[in-house]
Amino acid sequence: MELELIKSKLHESNFRLTQEREVVLTTFMNSGQMLTPAQLHDCVKKEYNSVGLTTVYRLIEVLTKLGLATPFLIDGEIYYTFCSDHHHHHFVCLDCHKVKDIYECLEMTHKYDDVGTVNYHRMDLYGHCKNCERKNINVKSLEP
Amino acid sequence: MELELIKSKLHESNFRLTQEREVVLTTFMNSGQMLTPAQLHDCVKKEYNSVGLTTVYRLIEVLTKLGLATPFLIDGEIYYTFCSDHHHHHFVCLDCHKVKDIYECLEMTHKYDDVGTVNYHRMDLYGHCKNCERKNINVKSLEP
DNA sequence: CATGTTAAAGAAAATCATTTTCTATAATGC
DNA sequence: GCATTATAGAAAATGATTTTCTTTAACATG
């Protein structure tokens, strides 16, 4: 999903498109990984003049409400990943925290309606991406 | 999973079986729902002489490490549900926070190995249990 | 394009969940 | 029993997140 589309989504919901938001949003989208608010703030600082941490928190809140950010709880830390609005699942690399979207879905929502009404579901896969897998093998080969 | 089994699991890992832990554990297991540490603490207070909130936090930490508690992030709040150690998924009622275990699993772990190595996955279904569904219909029927 | 309205930025303070510290106690092994 | 050591609990510390307040800038309107 490209920036322009998100801008119009924000606009629809009466959120203003400030320069700060555009900067944070761009950084967030381009990172391709899950980040804590503080980490996202750090990334923004590296590439642009700093934006306040409060602003980062507030944008994440807005995006989450709009379904454009998804929180992950890993080891007690809350991370967020940018997220298009089409239903999909996530694969998260436990090493580098990169996130890959998985658009296949077995549409199991209706499968479990004996428990009640299922409004939505999420599925998260955790593991190691190919890149980190390779690195880990290299590291292991250095061991005695 | 019954209490005795969990006791032996704690024991295996060199955790002591204190009276406080037994009380909190029993309350946690019997609740059948996801609870914040503070909520669990409140539940314990109602049924038994109070146990310290710190103790509740520490037990949840231990259970999570042993795979006997699962955290859920809902609206920025972290809830925990008691969890047997067999792999399963969860249905969570967004009204009453009751949790139902779903032991069917499509074993999709291997299905996505083009992204890398999948170590584990979780799937959460969110909706409204039959009980709350019924209540909601009754509430609606009272509206003008 | 100028202007009024109002959401948002940012700094600082406040809040609140969670963790740590420290001492007394009780669970476990011998 | 007795020694060892993990745990309970109270209080303090920590640290992430939220709130407050003032200034600024985005947007709609004429």
Tab-separated table of N, CA and C in Angstrom, chain A residues 3 8 13 26 41-42 47 54 60 62-63 70 77 82 89 93 121 127 135:
chain	number	residue	atom	x	y	z
A	3	LEU	N	1.978	5.310	0.056
A	3	LEU	CA	1.776	6.450	0.948
A	3	LEU	C	0.511	7.234	0.631
A	8	SER	N	-4.927	9.327	2.120
A	8	SER	CA	-6.363	9.545	1.903
A	8	SER	C	-7.189	8.862	2.982
A	13	SER	N	-10.742	10.016	7.760
A	13	SER	CA	-11.093	9.944	9.177
A	13	SER	C	-10.775	11.246	9.919
A	26	THR	N	6.571	7.148	6.701
A	26	THR	CA	7.506	6.661	5.680
A	26	THR	C	8.549	5.740	6.297
A	41	HIS	N	11.072	5.786	16.844
A	41	HIS	CA	11.547	7.140	17.110
A	41	HIS	C	13.035	7.262	16.779
A	42	ASP	N	13.808	6.271	17.181
A	42	ASP	CA	15.246	6.271	16.878
A	42	ASP	C	15.492	6.234	15.374
A	47	GLU	N	17.251	9.426	10.150
A	47	GLU	CA	17.056	9.842	8.765
A	47	GLU	C	16.550	11.272	8.611
A	54	THR	N	6.355	11.586	21.638
A	54	THR	CA	4.902	11.654	21.837
A	54	THR	C	4.176	11.579	20.508
A	60	ILE	N	1.065	6.010	16.066
A	60	ILE	CA	0.834	4.566	16.200
A	60	ILE	C	-0.589	4.308	16.682
A	62	VAL	N	-3.207	6.181	16.176
A	62	VAL	CA	-4.108	6.446	15.049
A	62	VAL	C	-4.083	5.294	14.048
A	63	LEU	N	-2.878	4.867	13.696
A	63	LEU	CA	-2.753	3.787	12.712
A	63	LEU	C	-3.406	2.505	13.218
A	70	THR	N	-0.289	-3.182	13.466
A	70	THR	CA	-0.638	-4.353	14.265
A	70	THR	C	0.373	-4.496	15.388
A	77	GLU	N	7.512	-7.121	25.497
A	77	GLU	CA	7.651	-5.848	24.787
A	77	GLU	C	6.554	-5.738	23.733
A	82	PHE	N	3.781	-2.057	10.427
A	82	PHE	CA	2.864	-1.438	9.484
A	82	PHE	C	2.124	-2.532	8.746
A	89	HIS	N	-1.916	-12.589	7.336
A	89	HIS	CA	-1.224	-13.066	8.526
A	89	HIS	C	0.219	-12.609	8.487
A	93	CYS	N	10.373	-12.722	12.051
A	93	CYS	CA	11.688	-13.295	12.323
A	93	CYS	C	12.117	-12.894	13.733
A	121	HIS	N	-9.914	-12.861	13.238
A	121	HIS	CA	-8.877	-13.717	13.805
A	121	HIS	C	-7.519	-13.217	13.352
A	127	GLY	N	9.626	-17.404	13.744
A	127	GLY	CA	10.743	-18.255	13.369
A	127	GLY	C	11.946	-17.438	12.959
A	135	LYS	N	22.866	-16.562	8.230
A	135	LYS	CA	23.844	-15.975	9.148
A	135	LYS	C	24.114	-16.907	10.325
